[in-house]
Tab-separated table of C-alpha atoms and ligand atoms in Angstrom:
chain	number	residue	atom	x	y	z
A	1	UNK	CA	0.000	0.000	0.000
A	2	UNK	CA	1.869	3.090	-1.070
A	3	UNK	CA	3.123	6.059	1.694
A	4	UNK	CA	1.270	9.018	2.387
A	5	UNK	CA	4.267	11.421	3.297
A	6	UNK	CA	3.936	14.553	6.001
A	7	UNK	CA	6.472	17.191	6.493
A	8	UNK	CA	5.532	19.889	9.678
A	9	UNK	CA	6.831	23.080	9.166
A	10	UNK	CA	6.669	24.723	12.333
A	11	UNK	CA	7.380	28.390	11.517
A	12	UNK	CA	4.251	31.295	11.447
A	13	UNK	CA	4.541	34.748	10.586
A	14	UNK	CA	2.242	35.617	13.768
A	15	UNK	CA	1.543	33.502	16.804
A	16	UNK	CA	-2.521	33.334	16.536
A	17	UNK	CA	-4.295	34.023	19.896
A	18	UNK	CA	-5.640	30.941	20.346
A	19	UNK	CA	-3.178	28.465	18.990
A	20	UNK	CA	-0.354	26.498	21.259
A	21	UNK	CA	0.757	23.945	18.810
A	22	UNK	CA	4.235	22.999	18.313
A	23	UNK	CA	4.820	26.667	16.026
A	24	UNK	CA	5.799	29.901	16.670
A	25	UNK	CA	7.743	32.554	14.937
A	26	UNK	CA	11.246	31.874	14.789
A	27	UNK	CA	14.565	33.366	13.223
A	28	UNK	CA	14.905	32.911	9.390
A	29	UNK	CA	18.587	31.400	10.345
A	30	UNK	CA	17.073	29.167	11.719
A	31	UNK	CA	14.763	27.789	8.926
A	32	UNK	CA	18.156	26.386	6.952
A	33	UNK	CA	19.193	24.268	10.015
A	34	UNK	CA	15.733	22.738	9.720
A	35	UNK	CA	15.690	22.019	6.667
A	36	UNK	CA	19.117	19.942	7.335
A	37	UNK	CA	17.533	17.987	9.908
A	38	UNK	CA	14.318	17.056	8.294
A	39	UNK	CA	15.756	16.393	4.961
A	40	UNK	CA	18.781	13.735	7.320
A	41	UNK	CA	15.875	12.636	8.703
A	42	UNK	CA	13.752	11.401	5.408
A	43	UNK	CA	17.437	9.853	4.095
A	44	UNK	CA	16.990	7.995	7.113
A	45	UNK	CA	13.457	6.170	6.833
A	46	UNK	CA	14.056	3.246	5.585
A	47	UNK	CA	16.110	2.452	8.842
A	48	UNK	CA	12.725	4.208	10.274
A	49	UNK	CA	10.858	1.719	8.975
A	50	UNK	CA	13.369	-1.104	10.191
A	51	UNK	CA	13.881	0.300	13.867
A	52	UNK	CA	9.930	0.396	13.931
A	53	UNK	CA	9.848	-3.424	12.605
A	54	UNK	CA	7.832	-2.492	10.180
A	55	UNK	CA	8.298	-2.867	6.155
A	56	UNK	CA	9.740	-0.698	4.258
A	57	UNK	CA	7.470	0.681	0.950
A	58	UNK	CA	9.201	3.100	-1.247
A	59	UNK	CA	6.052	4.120	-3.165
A	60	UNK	CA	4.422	7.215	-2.129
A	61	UNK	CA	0.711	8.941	-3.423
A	62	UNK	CA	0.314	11.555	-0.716
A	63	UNK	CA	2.809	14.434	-0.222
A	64	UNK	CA	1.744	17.107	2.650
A	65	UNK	CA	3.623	20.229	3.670
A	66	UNK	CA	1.295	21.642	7.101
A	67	UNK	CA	2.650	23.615	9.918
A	68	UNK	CA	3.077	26.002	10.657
A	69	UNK	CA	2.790	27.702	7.739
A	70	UNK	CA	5.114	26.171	4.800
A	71	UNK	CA	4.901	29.170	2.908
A	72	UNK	CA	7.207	31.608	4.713
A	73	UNK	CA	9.989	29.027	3.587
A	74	UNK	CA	12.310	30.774	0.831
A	75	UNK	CA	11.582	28.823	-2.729
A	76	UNK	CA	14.940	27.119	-2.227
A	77	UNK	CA	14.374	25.509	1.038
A	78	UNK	CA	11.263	24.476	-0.120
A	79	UNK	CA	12.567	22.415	-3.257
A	80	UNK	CA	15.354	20.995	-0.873
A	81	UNK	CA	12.261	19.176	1.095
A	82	UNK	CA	10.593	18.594	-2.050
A	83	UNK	CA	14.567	16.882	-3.644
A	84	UNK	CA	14.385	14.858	-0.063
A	85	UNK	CA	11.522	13.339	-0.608
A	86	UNK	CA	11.736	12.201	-4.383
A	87	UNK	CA	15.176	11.177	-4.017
A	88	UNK	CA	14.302	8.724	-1.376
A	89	UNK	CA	10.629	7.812	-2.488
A	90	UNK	CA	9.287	6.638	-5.655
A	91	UNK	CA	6.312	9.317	-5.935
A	92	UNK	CA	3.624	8.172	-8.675
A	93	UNK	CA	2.916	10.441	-10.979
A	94	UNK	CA	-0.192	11.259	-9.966
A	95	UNK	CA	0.266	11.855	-6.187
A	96	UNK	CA	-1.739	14.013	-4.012
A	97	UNK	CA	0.906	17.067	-3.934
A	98	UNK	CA	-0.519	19.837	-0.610
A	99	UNK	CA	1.013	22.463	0.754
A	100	UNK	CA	-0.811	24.413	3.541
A	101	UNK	CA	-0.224	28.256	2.714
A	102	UNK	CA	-1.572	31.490	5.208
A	103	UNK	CA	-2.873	33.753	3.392
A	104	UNK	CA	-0.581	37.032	2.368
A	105	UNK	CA	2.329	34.768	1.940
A	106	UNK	CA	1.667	33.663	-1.876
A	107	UNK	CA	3.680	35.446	-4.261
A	108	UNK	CA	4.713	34.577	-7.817
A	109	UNK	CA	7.694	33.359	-6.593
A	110	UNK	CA	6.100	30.830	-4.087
A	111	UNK	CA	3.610	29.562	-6.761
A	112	UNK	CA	6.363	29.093	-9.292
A	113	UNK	CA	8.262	26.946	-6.794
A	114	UNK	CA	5.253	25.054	-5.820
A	115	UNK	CA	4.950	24.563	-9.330
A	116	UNK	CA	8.320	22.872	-9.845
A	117	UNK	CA	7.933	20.820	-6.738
A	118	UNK	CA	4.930	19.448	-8.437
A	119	UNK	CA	2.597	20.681	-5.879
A	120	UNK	CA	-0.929	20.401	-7.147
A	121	UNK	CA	-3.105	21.009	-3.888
A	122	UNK	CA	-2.894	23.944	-1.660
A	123	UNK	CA	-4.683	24.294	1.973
A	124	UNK	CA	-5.388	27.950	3.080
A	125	UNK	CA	-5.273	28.827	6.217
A	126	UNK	CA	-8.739	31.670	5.756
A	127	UNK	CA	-10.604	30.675	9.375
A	128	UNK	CA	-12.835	33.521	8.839
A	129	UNK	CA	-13.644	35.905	5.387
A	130	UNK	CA	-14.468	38.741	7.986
A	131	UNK	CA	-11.542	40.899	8.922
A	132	UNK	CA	-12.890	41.627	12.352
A	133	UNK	CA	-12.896	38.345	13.202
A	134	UNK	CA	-9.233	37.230	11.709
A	135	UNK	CA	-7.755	40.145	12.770
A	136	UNK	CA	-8.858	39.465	16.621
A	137	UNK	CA	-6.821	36.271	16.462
A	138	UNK	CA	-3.761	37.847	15.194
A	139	UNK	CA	-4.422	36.783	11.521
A	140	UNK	CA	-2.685	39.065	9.177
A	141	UNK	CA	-4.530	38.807	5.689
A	142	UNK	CA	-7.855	40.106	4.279
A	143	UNK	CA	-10.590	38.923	2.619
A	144	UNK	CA	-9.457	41.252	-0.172
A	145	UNK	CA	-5.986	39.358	0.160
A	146	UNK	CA	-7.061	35.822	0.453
A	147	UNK	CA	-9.943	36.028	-2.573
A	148	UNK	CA	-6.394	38.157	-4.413
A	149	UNK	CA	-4.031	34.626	-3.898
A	150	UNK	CA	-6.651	32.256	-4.903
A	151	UNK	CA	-6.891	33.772	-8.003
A	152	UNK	CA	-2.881	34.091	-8.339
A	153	UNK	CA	-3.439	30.552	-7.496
A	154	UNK	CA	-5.772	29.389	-9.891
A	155	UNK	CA	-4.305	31.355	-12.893
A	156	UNK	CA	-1.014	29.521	-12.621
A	157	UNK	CA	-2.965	26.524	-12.934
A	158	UNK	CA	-3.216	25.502	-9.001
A	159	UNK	CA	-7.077	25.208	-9.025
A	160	UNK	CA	-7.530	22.126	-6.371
A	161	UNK	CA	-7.848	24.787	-3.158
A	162	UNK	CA	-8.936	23.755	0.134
A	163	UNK	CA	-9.979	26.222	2.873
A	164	UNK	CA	-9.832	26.120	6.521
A	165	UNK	CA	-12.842	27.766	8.249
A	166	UNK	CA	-12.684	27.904	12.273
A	167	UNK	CA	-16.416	28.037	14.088
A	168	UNK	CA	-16.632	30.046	17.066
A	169	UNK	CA	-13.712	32.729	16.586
A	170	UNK	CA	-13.923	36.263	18.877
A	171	UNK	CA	-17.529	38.398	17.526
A	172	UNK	CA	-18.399	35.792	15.258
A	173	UNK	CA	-22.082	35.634	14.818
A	174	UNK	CA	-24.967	33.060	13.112
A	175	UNK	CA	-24.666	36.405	10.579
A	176	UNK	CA	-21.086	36.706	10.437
A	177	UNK	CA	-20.266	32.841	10.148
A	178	UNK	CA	-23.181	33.279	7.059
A	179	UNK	CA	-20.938	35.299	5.458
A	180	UNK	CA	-18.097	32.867	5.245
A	181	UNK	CA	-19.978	30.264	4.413
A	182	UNK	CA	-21.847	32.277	1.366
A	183	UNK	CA	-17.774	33.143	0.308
A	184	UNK	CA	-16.391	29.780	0.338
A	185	UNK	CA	-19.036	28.533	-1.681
A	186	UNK	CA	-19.373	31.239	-3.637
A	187	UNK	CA	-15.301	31.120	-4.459
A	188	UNK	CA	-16.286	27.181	-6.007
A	189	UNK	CA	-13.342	25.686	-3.884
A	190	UNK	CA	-13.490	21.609	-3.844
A	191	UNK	CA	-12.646	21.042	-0.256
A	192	UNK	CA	-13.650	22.557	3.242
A	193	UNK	CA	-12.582	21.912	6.270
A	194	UNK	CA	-14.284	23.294	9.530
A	195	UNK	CA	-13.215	23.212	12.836
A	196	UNK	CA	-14.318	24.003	16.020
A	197	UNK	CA	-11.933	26.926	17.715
A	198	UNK	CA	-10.565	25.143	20.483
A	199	UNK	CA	-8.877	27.260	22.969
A	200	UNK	CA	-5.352	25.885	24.397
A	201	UNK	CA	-5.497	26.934	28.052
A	202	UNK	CA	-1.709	27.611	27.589
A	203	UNK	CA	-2.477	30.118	24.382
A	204	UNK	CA	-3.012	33.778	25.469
A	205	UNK	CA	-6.316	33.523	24.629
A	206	UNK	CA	-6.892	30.554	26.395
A	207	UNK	CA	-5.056	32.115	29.704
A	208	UNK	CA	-7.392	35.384	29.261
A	209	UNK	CA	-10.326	33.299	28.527
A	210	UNK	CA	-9.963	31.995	32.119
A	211	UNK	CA	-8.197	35.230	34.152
A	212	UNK	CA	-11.055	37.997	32.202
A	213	UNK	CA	-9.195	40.809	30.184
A	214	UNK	CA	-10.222	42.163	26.824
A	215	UNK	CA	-6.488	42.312	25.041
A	216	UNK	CA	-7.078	39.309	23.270
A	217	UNK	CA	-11.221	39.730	22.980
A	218	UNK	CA	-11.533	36.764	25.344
A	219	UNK	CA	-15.168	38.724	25.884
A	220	UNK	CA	-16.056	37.903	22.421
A	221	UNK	CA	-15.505	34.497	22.238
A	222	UNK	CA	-18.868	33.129	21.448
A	223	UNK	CA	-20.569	30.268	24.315
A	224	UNK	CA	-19.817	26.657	23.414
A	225	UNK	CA	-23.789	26.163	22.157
A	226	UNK	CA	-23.574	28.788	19.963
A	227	UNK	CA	-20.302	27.038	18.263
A	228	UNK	CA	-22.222	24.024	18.386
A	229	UNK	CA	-24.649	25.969	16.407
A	230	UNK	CA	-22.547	27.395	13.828
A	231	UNK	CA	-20.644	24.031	13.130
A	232	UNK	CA	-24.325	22.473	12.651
A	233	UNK	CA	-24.724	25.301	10.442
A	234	UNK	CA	-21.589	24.742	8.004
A	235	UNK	CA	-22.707	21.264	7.634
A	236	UNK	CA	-25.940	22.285	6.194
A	237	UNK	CA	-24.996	24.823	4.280
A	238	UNK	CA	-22.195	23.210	2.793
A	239	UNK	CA	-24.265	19.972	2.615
A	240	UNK	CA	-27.053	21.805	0.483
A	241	UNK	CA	-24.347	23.580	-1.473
A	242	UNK	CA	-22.943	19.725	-2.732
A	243	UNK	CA	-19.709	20.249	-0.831
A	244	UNK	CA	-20.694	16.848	1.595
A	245	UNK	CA	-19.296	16.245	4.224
A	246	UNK	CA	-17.062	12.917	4.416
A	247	UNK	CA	-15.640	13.418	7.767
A	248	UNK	CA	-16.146	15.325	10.736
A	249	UNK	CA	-14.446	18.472	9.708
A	250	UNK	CA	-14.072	17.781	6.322
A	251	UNK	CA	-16.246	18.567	3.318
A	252	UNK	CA	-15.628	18.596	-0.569
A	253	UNK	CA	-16.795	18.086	-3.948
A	254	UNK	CA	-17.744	14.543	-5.294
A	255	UNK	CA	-14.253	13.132	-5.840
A	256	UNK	CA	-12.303	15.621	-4.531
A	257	UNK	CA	-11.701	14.383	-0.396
A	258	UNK	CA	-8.198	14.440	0.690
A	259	UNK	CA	-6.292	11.316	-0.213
A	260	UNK	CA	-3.998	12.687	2.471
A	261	UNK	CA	-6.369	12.881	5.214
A	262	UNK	CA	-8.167	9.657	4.548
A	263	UNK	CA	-4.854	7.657	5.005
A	264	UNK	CA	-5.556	8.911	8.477
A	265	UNK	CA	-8.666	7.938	9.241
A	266	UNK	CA	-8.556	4.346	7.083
A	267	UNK	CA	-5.620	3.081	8.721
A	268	UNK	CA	-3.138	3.226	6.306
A	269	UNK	CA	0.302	3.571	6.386
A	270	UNK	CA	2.097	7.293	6.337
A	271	UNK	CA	5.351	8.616	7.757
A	272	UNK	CA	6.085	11.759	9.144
A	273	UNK	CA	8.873	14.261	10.011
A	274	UNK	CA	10.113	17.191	11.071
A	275	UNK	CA	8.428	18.978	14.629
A	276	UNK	CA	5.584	16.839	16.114
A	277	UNK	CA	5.108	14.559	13.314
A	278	UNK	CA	3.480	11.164	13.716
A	279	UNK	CA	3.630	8.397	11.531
A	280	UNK	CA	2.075	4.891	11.204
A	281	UNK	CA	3.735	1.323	9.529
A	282	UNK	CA	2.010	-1.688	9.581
A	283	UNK	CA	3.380	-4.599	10.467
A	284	UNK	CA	1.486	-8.206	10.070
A	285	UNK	CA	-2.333	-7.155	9.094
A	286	UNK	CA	-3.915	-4.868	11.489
A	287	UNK	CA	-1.111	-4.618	13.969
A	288	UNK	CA	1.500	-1.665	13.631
A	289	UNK	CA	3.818	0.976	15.060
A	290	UNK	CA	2.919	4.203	15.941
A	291	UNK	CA	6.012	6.854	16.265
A	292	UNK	CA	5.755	10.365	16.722
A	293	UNK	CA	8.398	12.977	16.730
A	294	UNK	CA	8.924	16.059	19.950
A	295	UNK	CA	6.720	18.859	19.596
A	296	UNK	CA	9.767	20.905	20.783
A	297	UNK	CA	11.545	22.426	18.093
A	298	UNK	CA	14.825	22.778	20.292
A	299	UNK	CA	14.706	18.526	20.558
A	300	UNK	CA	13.959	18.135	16.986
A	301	UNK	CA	17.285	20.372	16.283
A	302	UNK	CA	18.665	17.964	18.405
A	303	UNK	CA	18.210	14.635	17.365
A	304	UNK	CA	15.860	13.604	20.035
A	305	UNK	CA	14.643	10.279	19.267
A	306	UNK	CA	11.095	9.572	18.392
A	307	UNK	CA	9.067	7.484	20.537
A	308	UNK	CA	7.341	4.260	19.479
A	309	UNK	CA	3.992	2.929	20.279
A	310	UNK	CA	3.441	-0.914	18.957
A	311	UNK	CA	-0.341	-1.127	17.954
A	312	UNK	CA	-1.188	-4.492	19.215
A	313	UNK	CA	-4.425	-6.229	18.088
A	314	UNK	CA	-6.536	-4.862	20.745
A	315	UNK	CA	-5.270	-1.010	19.861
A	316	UNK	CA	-5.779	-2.165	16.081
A	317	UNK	CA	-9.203	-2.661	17.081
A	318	UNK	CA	-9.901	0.015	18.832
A	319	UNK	CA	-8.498	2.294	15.973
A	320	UNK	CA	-10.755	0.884	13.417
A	321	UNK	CA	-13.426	2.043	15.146
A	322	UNK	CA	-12.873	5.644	16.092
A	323	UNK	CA	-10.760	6.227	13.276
A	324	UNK	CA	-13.291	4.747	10.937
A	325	UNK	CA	-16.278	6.193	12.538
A	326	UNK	CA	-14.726	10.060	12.210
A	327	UNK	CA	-16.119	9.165	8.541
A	328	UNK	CA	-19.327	9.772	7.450
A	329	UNK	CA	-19.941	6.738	5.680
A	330	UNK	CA	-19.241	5.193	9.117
A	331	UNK	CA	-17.916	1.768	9.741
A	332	UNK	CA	-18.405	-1.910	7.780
A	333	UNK	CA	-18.683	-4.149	10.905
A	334	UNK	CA	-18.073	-7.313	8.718
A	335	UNK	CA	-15.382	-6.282	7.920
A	336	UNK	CA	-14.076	-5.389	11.072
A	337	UNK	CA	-15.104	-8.811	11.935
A	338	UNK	CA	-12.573	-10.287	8.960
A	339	UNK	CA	-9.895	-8.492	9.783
A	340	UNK	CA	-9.851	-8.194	13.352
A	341	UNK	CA	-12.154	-11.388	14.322
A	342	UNK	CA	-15.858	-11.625	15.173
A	343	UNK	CA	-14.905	-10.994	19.076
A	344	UNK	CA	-13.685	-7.102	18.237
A	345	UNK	CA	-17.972	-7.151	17.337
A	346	UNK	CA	-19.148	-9.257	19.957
A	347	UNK	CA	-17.357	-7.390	23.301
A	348	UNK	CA	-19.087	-4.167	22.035
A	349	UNK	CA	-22.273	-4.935	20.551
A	350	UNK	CA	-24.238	-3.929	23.944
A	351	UNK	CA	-22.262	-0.496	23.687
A	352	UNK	CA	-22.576	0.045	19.961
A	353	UNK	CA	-26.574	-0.991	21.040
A	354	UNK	CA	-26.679	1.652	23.395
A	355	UNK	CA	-25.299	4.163	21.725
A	356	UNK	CA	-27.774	3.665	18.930
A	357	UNK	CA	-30.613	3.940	21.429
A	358	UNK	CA	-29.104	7.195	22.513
A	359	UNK	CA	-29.349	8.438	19.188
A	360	UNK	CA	-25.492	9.170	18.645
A	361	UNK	CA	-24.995	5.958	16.137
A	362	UNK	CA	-27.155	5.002	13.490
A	363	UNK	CA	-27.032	1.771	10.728
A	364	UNK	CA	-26.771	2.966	7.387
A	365	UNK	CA	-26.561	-0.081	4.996
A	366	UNK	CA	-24.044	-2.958	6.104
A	367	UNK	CA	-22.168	-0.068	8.163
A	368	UNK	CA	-22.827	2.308	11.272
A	369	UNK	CA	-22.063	5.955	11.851
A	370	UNK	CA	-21.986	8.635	13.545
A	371	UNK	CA	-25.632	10.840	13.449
A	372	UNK	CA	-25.587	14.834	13.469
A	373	UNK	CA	-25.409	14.835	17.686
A	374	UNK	CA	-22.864	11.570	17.468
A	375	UNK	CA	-20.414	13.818	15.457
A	376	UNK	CA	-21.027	16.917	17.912
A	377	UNK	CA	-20.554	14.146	20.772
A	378	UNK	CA	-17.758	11.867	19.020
A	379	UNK	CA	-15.283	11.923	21.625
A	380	UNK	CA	-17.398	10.668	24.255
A	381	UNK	CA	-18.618	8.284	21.609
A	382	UNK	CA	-15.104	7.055	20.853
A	383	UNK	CA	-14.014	6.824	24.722
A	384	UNK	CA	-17.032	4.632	25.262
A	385	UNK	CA	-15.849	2.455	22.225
A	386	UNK	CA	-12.190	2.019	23.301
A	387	UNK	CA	-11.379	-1.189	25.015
A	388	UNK	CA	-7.848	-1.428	25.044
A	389	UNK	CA	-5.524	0.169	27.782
A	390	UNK	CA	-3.002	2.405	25.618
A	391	UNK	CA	-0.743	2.336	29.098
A	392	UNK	CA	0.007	-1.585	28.870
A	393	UNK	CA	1.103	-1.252	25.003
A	394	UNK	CA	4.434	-2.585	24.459
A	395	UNK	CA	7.144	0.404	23.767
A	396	UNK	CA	9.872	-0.228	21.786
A	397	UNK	CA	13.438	0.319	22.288
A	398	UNK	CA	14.143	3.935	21.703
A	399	UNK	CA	15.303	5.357	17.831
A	400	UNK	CA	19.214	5.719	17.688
A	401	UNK	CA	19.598	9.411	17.349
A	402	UNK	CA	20.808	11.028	14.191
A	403	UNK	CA	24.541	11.535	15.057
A	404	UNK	CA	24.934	14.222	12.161
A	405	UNK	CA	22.345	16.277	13.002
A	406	UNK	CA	23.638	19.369	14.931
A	407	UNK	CA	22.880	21.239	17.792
A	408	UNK	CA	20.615	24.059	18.459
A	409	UNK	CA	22.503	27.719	18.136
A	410	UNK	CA	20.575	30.805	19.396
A	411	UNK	CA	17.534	31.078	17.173
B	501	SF4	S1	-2.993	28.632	14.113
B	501	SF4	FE1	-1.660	28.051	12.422
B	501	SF4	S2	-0.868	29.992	11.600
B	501	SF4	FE2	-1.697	30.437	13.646
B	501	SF4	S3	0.077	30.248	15.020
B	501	SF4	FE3	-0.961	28.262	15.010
B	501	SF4	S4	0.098	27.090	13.439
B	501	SF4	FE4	0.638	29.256	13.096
């Protein structure tokens, strides 16, 4: 089964209010000495693959550059990821190619080398098409500037656009959210994806949300039902405007889902690298490794090793089901049954009963999924379907580091 490939670029322009993933804004020197690491470290996978006991598959039909934002990389370091990857992969020809760009960072120069690198899929990072609303999160573009490098975008021939929408930013209304929803139809993209804002409590946002202040419009944050709300409202908007929704957050055009993405959700095998970057191999059927790189860009600088996680058969089980049921067409329980064994059905059949009766699953066909309140309620739905204890999974003997990788200067 061929490799989906990720590469996290962990680098913003801003730090957005909210956000406390593994990015931040960092010295351009610093970007090179990245690069150097993460392109070692893809040299390096097929000894990956063998310190993970996994197999080694050269052939590769997903490519995706997130962050971060991979834009603010200069055009040259960009390729050098790009030479990385197809000098150690066999990429088919006609691989899923995405690069996740903020908008206000494409420029003719940036398409151009996106063009080269064969890139033929970009994610924007939009969240909101109402100034007021990005601009209270520390967003830096426009509307005027993000509907500006779509069509930059699209008349260089880059036409398969996805855009990021977040529910439930600072002032956002049922109006406001209307109004991005009317635009991202109205622009004809073929992919959506909408996500609830979640606040880290360790974000400034997140810190004010809980102290009080106004710096960061904590006060405007809208109440968790009226998120609820507006993410009930994208799906049937976007539903009714043919952009379906095939996954939780995800919505797009008959034909046009992320290849990417779904590797996620269906199990199958993808590697990735560079800051907090997780990857999965299989090894016999279900089973497999789970590995997962720091989120700390100092360690990553650094060699640190990644750490392993052996998906035995009851983990393999557990994933199929609350990976699988993120999906709208939900899950095929026979053949769960085949590839796991009848018992994986059998042990939760009073809890996939009840569930049902509480209205949060539902059959459809041979499979089950999640209804409209199941998706609003999935994680409690997915705790209650998880059997296996993730604390007594086997670890594996820890990654040698990279030797030539070298150390962390001042940024
Ligand atoms: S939300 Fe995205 S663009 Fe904003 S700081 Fe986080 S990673 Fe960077």
């Amino acid at each position: 089964m061929p490799l989906g490939v990720y590469i996290s670029v962990p680098f913003c322009r801003t730090k957005c209010s909210f956000c406390n993933f593994a990015s931040g804004v960092f010295s351009r020197e610093l970007f090179d000495r990245y690069i150097d690491v993460v392109t070692a470290d893809i040299a390096n996978s097929e000894s990956l693959a063998t310190t993970a006991l996994c197999s080694f598959d050269r052939d590769v039909d997903s490519i995706y550059l997130g962050g971060g934002t991979p834009s603010v990389l200069a055009p040259d370091q960009l390729q050098r990821l790009f030479d990385a990857i197809h000098n150690t992969f066999a990429v088919s020809p006609d691989a899923e190619v995405t690069v996740e760009c903020a908008p206000g960072t494409i420029t003719p120069e940036i398409v151009n080398t996106l063009l080269r690198c064969g890139v033929n899929r970009v994610s924007l990072g939009v969240q909101s098409f109402v100034d007021e609303e990005s601009r209270s999160v520390g967003r830096l573009h426009t509307r005027a500037i993000t509907l500006a490098d779509i069509d930059l975008l699209r008349q260089s021939g880059i036409t398969n656009l996805s855009i990021d929408l977040i529910a439930g930013l600072p002032h956002q209304t049922a109006e406001s959210w209307r109004t991005s929803l009317d635009d991202v139809i109205a622009i004809g993209v073929p992919h959506v994806s909408v996500y609830m804002l979640e606040v880290d409590e360790d974000s400034r946002l997140g810190r004010e949300l809980m102290a009080g202040g106004t710096r960061y419009h904590a006060h405007f944050v809208p109440n968790d039902d009226a998120t609820a709300d507006f993410y009930q409202q994208a799906c049937d908007t976007l539903n009714g405007a043919g952009i379906h929704q095939y996954e939780i957050s995800n919505f797009a055009r008959p034909g046009r889902e992320s290849r990417h993405n779904l590797k996620y959700w269906l199990r199958h095998p993808y590697l990735g690298f560079g800051v907090d970057a997780h990857s999965m191999l299989h090894g016999s059927s279900y089973e497999g490794m789970r590995f997962s790189t720091s989120d700390d860009l100092d360690n990553q600088l650094n060699g640190t090793p990644r750490t392993f996680r052996k998906i035995d058969s009851a983990s393999a089980e557990d994933e199929a089901f609350f990976l699988g049921l993120r999906l709208n067409r939900g899950i095929d329980l026979r053949a769960i049954a085949e590839a796991c064994g009848e018992p994986a059905i059998v042990k939760r059949a009073p809890i996939l009963d009840a569930l049902t009766e509480l209205g949060l699953l539902e059959p459809a066909g041979q499979n089950i999924r999640l209804t409209d309140r199941g998706r609003l309620l999935s994680n409690e739905v997915f705790e209650r379907l998880m059997l296996s204890d993730p604390a007594t999974d086997p670890a594996l003997p820890a990654q040698a580091p990279l030797t030539i990788l070298p150390t962390r200067g001042p940024a």
